[in-house]
Tab-separated table of C-alpha atoms and ligand atoms in Angstrom:
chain	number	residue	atom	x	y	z
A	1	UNK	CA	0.000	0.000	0.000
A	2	UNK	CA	1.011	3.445	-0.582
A	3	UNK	CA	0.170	7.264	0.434
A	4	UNK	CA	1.534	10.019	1.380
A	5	UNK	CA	1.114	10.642	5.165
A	6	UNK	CA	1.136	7.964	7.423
A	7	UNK	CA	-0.070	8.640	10.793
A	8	UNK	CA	0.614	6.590	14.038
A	9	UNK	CA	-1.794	7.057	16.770
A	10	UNK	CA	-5.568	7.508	16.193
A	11	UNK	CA	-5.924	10.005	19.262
A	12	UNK	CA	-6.716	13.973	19.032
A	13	UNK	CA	-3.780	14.791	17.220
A	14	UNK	CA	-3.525	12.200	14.975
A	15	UNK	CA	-7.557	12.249	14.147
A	16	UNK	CA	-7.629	16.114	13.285
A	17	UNK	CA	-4.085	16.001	11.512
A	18	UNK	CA	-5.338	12.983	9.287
A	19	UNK	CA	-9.127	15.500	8.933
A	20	UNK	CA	-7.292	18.359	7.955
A	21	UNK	CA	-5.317	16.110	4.920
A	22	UNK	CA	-8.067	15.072	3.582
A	23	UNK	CA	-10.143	18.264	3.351
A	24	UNK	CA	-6.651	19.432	1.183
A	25	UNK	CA	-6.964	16.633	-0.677
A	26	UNK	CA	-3.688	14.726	1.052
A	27	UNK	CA	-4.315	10.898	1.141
A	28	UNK	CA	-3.384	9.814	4.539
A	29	UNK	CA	-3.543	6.072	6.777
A	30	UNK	CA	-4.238	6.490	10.419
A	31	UNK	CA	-2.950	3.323	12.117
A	32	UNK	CA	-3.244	2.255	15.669
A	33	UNK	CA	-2.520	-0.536	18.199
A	34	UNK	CA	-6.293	-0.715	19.843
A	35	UNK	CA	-9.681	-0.240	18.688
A	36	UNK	CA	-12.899	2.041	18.467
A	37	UNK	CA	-14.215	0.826	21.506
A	38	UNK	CA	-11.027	1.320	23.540
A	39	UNK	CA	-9.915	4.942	22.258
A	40	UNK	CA	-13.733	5.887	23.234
A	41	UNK	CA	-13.309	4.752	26.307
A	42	UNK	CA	-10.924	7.158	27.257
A	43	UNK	CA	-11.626	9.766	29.573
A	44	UNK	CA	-9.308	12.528	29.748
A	45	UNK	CA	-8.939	16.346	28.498
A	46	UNK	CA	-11.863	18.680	29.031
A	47	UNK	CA	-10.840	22.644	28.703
A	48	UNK	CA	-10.440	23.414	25.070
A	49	UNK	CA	-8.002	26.648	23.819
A	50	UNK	CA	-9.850	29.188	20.959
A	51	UNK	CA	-7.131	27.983	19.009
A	52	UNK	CA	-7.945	24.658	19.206
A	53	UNK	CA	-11.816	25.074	18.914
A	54	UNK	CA	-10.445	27.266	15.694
A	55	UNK	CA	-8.500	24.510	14.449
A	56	UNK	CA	-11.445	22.044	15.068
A	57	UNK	CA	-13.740	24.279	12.959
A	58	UNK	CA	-10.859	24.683	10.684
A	59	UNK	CA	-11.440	20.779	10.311
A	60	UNK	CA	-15.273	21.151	9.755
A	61	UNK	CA	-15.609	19.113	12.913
A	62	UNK	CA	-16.760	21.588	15.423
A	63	UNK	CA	-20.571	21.761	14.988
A	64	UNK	CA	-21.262	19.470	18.389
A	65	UNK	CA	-18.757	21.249	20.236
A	66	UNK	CA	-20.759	24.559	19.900
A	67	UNK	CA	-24.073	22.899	20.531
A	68	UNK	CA	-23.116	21.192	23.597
A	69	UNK	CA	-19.927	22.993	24.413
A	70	UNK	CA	-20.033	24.989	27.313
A	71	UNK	CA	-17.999	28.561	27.143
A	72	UNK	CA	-15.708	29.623	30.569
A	73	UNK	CA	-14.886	33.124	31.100
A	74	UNK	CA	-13.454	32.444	33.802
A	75	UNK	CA	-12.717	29.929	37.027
A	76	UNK	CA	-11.773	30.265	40.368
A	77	UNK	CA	-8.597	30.011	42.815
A	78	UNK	CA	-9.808	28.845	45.896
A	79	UNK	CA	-7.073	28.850	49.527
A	80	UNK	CA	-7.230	29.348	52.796
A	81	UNK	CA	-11.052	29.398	52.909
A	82	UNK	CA	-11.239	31.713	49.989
A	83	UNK	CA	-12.376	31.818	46.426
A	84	UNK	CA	-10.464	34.016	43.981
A	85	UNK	CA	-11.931	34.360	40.599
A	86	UNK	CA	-9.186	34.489	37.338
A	87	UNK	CA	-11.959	36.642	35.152
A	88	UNK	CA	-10.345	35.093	31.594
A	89	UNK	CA	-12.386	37.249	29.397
A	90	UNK	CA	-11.739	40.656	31.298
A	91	UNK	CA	-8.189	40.121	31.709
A	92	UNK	CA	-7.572	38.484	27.897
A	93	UNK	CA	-9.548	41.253	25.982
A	94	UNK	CA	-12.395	39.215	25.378
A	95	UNK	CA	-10.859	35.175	25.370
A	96	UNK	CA	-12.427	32.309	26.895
A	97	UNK	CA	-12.410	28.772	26.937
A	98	UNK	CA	-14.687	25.886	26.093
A	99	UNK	CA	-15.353	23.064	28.298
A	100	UNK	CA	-16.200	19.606	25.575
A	101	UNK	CA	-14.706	16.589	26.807
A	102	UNK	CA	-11.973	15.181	24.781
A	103	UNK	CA	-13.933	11.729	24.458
A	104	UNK	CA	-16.804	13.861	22.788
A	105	UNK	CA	-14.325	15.452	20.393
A	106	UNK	CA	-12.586	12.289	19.605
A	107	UNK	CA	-15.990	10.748	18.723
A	108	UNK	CA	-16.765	13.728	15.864
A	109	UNK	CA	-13.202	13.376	14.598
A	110	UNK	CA	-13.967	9.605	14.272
A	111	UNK	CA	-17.300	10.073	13.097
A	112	UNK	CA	-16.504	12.550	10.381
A	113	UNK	CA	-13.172	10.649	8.728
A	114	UNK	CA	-15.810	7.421	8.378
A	115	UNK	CA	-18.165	9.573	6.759
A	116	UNK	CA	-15.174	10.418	4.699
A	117	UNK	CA	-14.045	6.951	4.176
A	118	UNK	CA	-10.730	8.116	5.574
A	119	UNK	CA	-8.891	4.725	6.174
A	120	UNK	CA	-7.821	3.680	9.638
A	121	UNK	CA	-6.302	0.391	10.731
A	122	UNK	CA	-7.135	-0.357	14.160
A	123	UNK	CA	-5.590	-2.807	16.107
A	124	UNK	CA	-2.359	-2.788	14.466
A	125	UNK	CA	0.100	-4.780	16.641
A	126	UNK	CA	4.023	-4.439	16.079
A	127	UNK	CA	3.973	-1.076	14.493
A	128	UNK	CA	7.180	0.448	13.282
A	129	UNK	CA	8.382	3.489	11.166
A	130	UNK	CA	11.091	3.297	9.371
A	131	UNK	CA	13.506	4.658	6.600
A	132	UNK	CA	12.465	8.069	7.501
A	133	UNK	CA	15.858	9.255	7.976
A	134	UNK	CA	16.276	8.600	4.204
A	135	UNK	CA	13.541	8.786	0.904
A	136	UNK	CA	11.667	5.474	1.590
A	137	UNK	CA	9.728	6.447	4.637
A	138	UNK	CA	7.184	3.318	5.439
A	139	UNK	CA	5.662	1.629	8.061
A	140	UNK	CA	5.009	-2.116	9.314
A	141	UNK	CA	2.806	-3.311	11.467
A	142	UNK	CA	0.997	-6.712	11.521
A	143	UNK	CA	-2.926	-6.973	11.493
A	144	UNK	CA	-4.943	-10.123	11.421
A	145	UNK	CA	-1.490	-12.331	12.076
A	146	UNK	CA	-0.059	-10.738	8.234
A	147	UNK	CA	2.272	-7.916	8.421
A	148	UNK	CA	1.974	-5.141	6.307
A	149	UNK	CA	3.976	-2.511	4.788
A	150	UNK	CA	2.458	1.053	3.663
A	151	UNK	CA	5.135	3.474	1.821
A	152	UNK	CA	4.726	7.074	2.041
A	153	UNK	CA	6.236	10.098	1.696
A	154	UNK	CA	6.229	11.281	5.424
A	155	UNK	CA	5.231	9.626	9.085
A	156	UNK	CA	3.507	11.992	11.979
A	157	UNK	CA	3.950	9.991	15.137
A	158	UNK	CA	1.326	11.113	17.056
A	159	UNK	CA	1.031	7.523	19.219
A	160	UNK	CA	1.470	9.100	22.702
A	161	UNK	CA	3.773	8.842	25.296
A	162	UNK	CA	3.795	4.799	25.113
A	163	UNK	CA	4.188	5.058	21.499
A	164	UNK	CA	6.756	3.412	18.888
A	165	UNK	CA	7.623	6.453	16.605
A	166	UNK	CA	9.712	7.938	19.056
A	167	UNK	CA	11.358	5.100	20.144
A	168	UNK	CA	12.285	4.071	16.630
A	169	UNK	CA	14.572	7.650	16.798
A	170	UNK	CA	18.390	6.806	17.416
A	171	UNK	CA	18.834	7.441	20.920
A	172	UNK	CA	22.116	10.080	19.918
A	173	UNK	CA	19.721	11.662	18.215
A	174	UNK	CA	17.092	12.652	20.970
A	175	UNK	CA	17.072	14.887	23.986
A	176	UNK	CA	15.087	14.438	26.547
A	177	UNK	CA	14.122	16.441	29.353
A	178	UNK	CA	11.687	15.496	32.048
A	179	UNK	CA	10.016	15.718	35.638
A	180	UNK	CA	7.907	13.674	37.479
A	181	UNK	CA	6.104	14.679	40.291
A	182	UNK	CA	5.756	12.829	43.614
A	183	UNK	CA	2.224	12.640	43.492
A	184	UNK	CA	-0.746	11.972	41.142
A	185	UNK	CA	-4.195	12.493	40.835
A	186	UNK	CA	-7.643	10.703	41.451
A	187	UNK	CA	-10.281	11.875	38.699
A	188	UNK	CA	-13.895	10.501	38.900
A	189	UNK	CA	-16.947	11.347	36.609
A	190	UNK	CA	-20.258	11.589	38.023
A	191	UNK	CA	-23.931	12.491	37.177
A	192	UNK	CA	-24.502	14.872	39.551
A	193	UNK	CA	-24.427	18.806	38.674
A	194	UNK	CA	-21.270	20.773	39.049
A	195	UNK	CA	-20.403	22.253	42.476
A	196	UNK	CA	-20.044	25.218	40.767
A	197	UNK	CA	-20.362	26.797	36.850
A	198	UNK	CA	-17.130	27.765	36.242
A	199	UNK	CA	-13.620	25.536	37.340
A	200	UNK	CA	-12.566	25.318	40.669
A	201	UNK	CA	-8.820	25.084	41.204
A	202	UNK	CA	-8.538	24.421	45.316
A	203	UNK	CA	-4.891	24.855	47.086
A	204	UNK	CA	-5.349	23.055	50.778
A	205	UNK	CA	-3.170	21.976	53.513
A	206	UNK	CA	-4.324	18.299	52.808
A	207	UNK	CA	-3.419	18.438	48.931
A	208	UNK	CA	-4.844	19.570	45.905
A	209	UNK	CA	-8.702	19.326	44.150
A	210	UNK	CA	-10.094	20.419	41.032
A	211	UNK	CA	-13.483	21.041	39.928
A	212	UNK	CA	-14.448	20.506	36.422
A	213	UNK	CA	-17.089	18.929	34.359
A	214	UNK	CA	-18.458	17.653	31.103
A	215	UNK	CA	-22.025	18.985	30.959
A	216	UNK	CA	-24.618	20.474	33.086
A	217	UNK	CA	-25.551	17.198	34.595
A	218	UNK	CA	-22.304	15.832	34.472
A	219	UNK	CA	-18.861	16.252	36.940
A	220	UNK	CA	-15.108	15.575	36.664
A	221	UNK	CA	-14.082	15.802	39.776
A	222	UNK	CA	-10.134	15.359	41.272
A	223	UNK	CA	-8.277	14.920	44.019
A	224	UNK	CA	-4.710	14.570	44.274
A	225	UNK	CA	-3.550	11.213	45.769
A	226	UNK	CA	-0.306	9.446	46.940
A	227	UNK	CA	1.248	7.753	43.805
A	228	UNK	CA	1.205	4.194	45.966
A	229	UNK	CA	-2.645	4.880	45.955
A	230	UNK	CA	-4.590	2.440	44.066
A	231	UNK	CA	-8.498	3.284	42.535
A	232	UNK	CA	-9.461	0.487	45.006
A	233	UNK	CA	-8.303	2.244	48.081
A	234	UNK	CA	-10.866	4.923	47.026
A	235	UNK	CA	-14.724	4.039	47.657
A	236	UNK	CA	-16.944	6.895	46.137
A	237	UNK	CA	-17.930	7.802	49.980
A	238	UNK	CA	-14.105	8.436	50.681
A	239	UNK	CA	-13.255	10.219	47.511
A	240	UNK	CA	-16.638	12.461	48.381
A	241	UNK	CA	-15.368	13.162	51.961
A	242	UNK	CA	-12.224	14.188	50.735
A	243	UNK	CA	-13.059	16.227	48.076
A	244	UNK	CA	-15.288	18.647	50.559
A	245	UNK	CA	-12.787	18.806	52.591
A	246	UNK	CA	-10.629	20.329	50.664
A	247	UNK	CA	-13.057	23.207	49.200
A	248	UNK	CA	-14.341	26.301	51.257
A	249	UNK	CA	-17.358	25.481	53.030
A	250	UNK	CA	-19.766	27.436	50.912
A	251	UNK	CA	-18.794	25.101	48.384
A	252	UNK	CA	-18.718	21.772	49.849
A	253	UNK	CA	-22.089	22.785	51.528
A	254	UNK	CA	-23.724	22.773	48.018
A	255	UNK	CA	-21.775	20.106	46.590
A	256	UNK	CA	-24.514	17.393	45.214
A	257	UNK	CA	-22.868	13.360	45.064
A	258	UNK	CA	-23.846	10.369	43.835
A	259	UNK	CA	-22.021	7.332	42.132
A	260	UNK	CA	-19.112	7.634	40.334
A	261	UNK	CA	-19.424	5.654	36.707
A	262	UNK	CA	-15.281	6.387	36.249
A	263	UNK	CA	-12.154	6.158	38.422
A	264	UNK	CA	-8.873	6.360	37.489
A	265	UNK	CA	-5.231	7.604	39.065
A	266	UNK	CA	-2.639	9.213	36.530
A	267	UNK	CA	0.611	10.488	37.403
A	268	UNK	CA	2.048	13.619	36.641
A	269	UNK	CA	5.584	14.844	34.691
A	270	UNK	CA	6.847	17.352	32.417
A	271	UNK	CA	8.329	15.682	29.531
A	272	UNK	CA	9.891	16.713	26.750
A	273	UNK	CA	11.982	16.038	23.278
A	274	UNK	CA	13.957	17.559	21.008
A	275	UNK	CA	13.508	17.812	18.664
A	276	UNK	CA	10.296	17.236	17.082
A	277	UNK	CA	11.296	16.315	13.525
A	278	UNK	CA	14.034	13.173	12.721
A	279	UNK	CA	13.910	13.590	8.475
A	280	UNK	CA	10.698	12.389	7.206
A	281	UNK	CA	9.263	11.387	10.464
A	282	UNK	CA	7.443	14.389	13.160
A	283	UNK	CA	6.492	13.685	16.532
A	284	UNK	CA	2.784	15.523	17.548
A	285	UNK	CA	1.629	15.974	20.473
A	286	UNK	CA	2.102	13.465	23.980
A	287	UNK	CA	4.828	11.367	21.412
A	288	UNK	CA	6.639	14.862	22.025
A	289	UNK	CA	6.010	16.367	25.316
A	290	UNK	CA	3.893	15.775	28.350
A	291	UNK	CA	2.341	18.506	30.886
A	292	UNK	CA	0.926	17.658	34.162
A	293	UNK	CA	-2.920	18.352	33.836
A	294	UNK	CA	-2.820	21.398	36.234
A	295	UNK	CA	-3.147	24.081	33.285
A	296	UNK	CA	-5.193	22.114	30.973
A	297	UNK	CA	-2.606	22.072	28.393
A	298	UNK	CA	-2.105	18.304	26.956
A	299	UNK	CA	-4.327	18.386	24.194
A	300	UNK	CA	-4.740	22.440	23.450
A	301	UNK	CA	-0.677	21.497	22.637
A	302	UNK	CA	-1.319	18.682	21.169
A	303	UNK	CA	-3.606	20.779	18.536
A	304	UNK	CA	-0.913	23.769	18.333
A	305	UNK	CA	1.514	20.859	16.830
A	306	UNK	CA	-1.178	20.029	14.304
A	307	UNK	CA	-1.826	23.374	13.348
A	308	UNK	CA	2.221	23.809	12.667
A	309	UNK	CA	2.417	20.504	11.009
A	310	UNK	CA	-0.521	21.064	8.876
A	311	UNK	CA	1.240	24.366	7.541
A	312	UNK	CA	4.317	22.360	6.530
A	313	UNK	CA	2.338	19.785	4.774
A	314	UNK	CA	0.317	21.959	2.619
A	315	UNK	CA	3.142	23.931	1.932
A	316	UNK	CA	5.295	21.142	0.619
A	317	UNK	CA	2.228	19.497	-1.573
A	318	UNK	CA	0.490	22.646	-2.434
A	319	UNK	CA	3.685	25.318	-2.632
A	320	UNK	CA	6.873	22.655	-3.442
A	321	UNK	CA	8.397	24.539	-0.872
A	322	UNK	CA	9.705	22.957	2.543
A	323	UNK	CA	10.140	26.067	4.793
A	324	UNK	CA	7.600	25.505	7.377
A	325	UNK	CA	8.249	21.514	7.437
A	326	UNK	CA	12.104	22.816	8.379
A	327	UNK	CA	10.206	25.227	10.529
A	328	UNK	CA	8.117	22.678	12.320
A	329	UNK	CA	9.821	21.459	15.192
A	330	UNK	CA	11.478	25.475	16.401
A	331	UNK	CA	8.094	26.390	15.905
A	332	UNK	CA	6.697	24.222	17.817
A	333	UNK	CA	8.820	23.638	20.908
A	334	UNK	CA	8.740	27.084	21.251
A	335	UNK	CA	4.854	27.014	22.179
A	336	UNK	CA	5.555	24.003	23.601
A	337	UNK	CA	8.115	25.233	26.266
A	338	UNK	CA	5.976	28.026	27.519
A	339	UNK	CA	3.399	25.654	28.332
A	340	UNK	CA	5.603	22.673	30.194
A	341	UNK	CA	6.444	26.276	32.186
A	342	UNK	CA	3.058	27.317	32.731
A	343	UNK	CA	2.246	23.726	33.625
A	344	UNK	CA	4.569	23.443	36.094
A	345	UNK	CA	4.186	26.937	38.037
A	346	UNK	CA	-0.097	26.042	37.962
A	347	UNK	CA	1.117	22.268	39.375
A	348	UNK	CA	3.913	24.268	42.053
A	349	UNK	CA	1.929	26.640	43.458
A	350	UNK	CA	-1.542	24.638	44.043
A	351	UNK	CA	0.084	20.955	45.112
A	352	UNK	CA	0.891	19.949	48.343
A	353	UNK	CA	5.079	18.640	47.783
A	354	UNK	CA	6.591	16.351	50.514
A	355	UNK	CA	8.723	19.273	51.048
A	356	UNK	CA	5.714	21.799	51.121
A	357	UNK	CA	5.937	21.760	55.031
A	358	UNK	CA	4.015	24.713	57.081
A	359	UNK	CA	6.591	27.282	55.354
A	360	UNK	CA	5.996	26.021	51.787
A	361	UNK	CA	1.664	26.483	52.502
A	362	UNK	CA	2.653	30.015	53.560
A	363	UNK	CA	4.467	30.612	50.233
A	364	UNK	CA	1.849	29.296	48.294
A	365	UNK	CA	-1.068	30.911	50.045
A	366	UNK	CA	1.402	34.372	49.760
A	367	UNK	CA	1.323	34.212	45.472
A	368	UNK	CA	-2.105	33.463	45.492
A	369	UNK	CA	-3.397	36.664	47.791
A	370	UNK	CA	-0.700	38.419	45.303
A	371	UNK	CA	-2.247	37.047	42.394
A	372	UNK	CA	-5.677	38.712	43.891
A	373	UNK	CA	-4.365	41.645	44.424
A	374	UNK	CA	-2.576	42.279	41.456
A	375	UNK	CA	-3.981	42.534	37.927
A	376	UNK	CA	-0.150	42.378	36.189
A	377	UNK	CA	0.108	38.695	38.103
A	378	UNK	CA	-3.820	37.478	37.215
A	379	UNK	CA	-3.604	38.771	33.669
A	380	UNK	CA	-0.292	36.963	33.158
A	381	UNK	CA	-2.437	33.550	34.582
A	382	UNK	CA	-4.975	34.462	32.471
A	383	UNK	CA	-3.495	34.802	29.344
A	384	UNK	CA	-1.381	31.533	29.487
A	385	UNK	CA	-4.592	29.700	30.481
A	386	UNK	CA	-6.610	30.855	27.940
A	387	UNK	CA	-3.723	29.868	25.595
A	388	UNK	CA	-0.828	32.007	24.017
A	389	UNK	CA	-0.874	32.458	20.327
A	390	UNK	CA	0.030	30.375	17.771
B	401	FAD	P1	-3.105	10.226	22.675
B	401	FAD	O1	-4.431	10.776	23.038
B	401	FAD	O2	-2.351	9.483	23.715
B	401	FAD	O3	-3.323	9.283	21.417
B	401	FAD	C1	-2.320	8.408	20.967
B	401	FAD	C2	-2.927	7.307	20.138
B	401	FAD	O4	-1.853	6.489	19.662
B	401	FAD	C3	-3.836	6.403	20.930
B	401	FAD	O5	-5.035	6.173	20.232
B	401	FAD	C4	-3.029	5.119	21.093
B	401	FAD	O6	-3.855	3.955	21.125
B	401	FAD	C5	-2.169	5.139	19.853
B	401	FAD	N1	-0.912	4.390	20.007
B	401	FAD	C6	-0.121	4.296	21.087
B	401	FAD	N2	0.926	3.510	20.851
B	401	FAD	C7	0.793	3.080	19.580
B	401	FAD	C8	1.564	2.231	18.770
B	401	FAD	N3	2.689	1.654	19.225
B	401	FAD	N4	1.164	2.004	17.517
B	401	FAD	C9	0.017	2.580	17.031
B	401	FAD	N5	-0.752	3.384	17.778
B	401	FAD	C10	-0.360	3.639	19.035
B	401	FAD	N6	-4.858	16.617	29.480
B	401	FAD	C11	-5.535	17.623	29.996
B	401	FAD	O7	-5.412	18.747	29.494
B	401	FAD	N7	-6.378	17.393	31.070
B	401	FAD	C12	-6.548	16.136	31.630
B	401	FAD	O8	-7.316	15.957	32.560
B	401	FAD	C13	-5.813	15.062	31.117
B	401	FAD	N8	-5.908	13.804	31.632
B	401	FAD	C14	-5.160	12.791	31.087
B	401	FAD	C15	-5.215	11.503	31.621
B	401	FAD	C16	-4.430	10.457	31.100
B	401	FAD	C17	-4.503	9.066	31.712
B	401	FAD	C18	-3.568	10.734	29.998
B	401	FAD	C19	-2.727	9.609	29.409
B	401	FAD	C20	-3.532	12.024	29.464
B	401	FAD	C21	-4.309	13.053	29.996
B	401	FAD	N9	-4.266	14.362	29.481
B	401	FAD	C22	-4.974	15.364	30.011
B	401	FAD	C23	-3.464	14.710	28.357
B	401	FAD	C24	-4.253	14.705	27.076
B	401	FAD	O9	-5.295	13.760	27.159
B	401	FAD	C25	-3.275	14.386	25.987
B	401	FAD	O10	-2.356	15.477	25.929
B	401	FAD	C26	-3.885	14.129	24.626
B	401	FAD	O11	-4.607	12.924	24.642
B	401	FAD	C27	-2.789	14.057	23.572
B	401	FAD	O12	-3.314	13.604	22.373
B	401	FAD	P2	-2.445	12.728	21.391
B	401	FAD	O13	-3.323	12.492	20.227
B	401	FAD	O14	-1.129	13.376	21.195
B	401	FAD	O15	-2.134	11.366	22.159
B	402	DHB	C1	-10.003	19.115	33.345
B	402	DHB	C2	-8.755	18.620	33.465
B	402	DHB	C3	-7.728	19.480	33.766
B	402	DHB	O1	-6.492	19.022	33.890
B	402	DHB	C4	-7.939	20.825	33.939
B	402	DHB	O2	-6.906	21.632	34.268
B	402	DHB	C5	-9.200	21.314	33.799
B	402	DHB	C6	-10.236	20.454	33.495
B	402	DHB	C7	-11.126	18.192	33.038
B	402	DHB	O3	-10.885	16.991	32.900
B	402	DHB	O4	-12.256	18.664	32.937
């Protein structure tokens, strides 16, 4: 088989890269290691840049997310009893977010390429790209006990962190930089209304929470846990407990529970490599570089790749010129970097560390009444959450 983008990883990134091809015209594979079923059974992402609702529309995929989507201008700090509200669209000139889970936006991308008859190969095992470092890009994988070769004229490895594009890269030829943090977090979803209708982002002496959700009727919901914690260690009633706790009463007062229908721990790092491009082969999105979840950052970056990838590609095929596929990987670790630091300093200054101690809450609790008191310190939050420009 033959075409001329093969993509690894049937995820956001590799669903709206492989979407934006073939509205330019750009035969492209999408293969991956597991099926439907299992990538739409992932929960995970749920705050959503303008530029990657832009890039969705861009895509012709964003007609759910507007009907169901629901806008943010804003969400709150809460510490020390208090709530302290980051007002995104006052402080950004008029930006907000959207709240659409990334399941939901998955499912359209899926939808739409099989109205398309966009091929993808799911449940690929043994997949491996190769010969991009010279002109005979391709990539094997075996499906159905036959392996199988498709040549093409570039790769985007956009397989995750567990994936096999990066690994196939030389190890001399790869940087890596990375962080993990002693700690993780417990997310559940529930059918019970939010606590509140914007975000809550809670700093407490026992560790840190996060209010989100999916829909009016629906709540993500997280704690962060001990990274020796296990989802059985938490029953609902314990997670529930917990979770007031560590919000101001006049929320946890109000806060409706029920069952939880999803439960899961993930840990946290900053992770990234450079570069982002090894000859014919680019690395999108979590192949790249990983974020703890604090900001809300994995997939918003995940879509700033695509949107510098997709410039590359329909330069080369519709311009003959390279430029922005040379461009590509500056381009985008540069976005990239701002947002591992963003990550990191939302993860820093709301987490309980071992090393937080009495002194370290003090700190913490110290930026925070700066950041309400100062309009230089919220805008600067602001504008990094909302998402810097492309
Ligand atoms: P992925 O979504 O990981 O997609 C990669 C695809 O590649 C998958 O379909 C996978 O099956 C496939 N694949 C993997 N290996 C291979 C292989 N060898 N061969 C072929 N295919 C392969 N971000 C937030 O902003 N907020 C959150 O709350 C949040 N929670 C998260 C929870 C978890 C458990 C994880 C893992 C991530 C979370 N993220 C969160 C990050 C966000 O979901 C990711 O940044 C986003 O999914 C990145 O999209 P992607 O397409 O690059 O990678
Ligand atoms: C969600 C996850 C995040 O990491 C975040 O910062 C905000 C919202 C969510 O899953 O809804």
């Amino acid at each position: 088989m033959r075409t001329k983008v093969v993509i690894i990883g049937s995820g956001p990134s590799g669903l709206l890269l492989g979407q934006l091809l073939t509205n330019a015209g750009i035969d492209n594979v999408i293969v991956d290691r597991v099926g439907k079923e299992h990538i739409l059974s992932r929960v995970r992402a749920g705050v959503l840049e303008e530029g990657t609702v832009g890039l969705v529309d861009r895509a012709g995929v964003g007609e759910r997310l507007h009907r169901e989507g629901l806008p943010h201008d804003g969400f709150s700090l809460t510490f020390d009893g208090r709530d302290h509200r980051i007002d995104l669209f006052d402080l950004t000139g008029g930006k907000r977010v959207m709240v659409y889970g990334q399941t939901e936006l998955t499912r359209d991308l899926i939808e739409r390429r099989e109205r398309d008859g966009g091929v993808v190969i799911y449940d690929a095992v043994n997949v491996v790209p190769s010969g991009f470092d010279g002109d005979h890009p391709h990539v094997t994988f075996e499906k159905d006990g036959v392996t199988q070769r498709i040549d093409c004229d570039f790769i985007a490895g956009c397989d995750g962190f567990h994936g096999a594009s990066r690994k196939a890269v030389p190890e001399g030829a790869i940087k890596t930089f990375e962080k993990i943090y002693p700690f993780g977090w417990l997310g559940i979803l529930a059918d019970v209304p939010p606590v509140n209708h914007e975000l809550i982002y809670a700093n407490h002496p026992r560790g840190f929470a996060l209010c989100s959700m999916r829909s009016e009727t629906r709540s993500r919901y997280y704690v962060q846990c001990s990274l020796d914690d296990k989802v059985e260690m938490w029953s609902d009633d314990r997670f529930w407990d917990e979770l007031r706790r560590r919000l101001p009463a006049h929320h946890a007062e109000v806060m409706v529970t029920g069952p939880s229908f999803e439960k899961s721990i993930a840990p946290l790092r900053s992770f990234v490599v450079e570069p982002m491009r090894f000859g014919r082969m680019f690395l999108v999105g979590d192949a790249a570089h990983i974020v703890p979840p604090t900001g809300a950052k994995g997939l918003n970056l995940a879509a700033s790749d695509v949107y510098y990838l997709i410039e590359g590609l329909l330069e080369h095929y519709q311009e003959k010129s390279d430029a922005a596929l040379d461009a590509y990987s500056a381009r985008a670790l540069s976005r990239v970097w701002k947002a591992v630091r963003f990550s990191w300093s939302m993860t820093t200054l709301l987490h309980r560390f071992p090393d937080t101690g009495d002194f370290g809450q003090k700190i913490q609790e110290a930026e925070l009444d700066y950041l309400t008191h100062s309009r230089a310190a919220s805008t600067a939050m602001a504008e990094n959450y909302v998402g810097l420009p492309y």
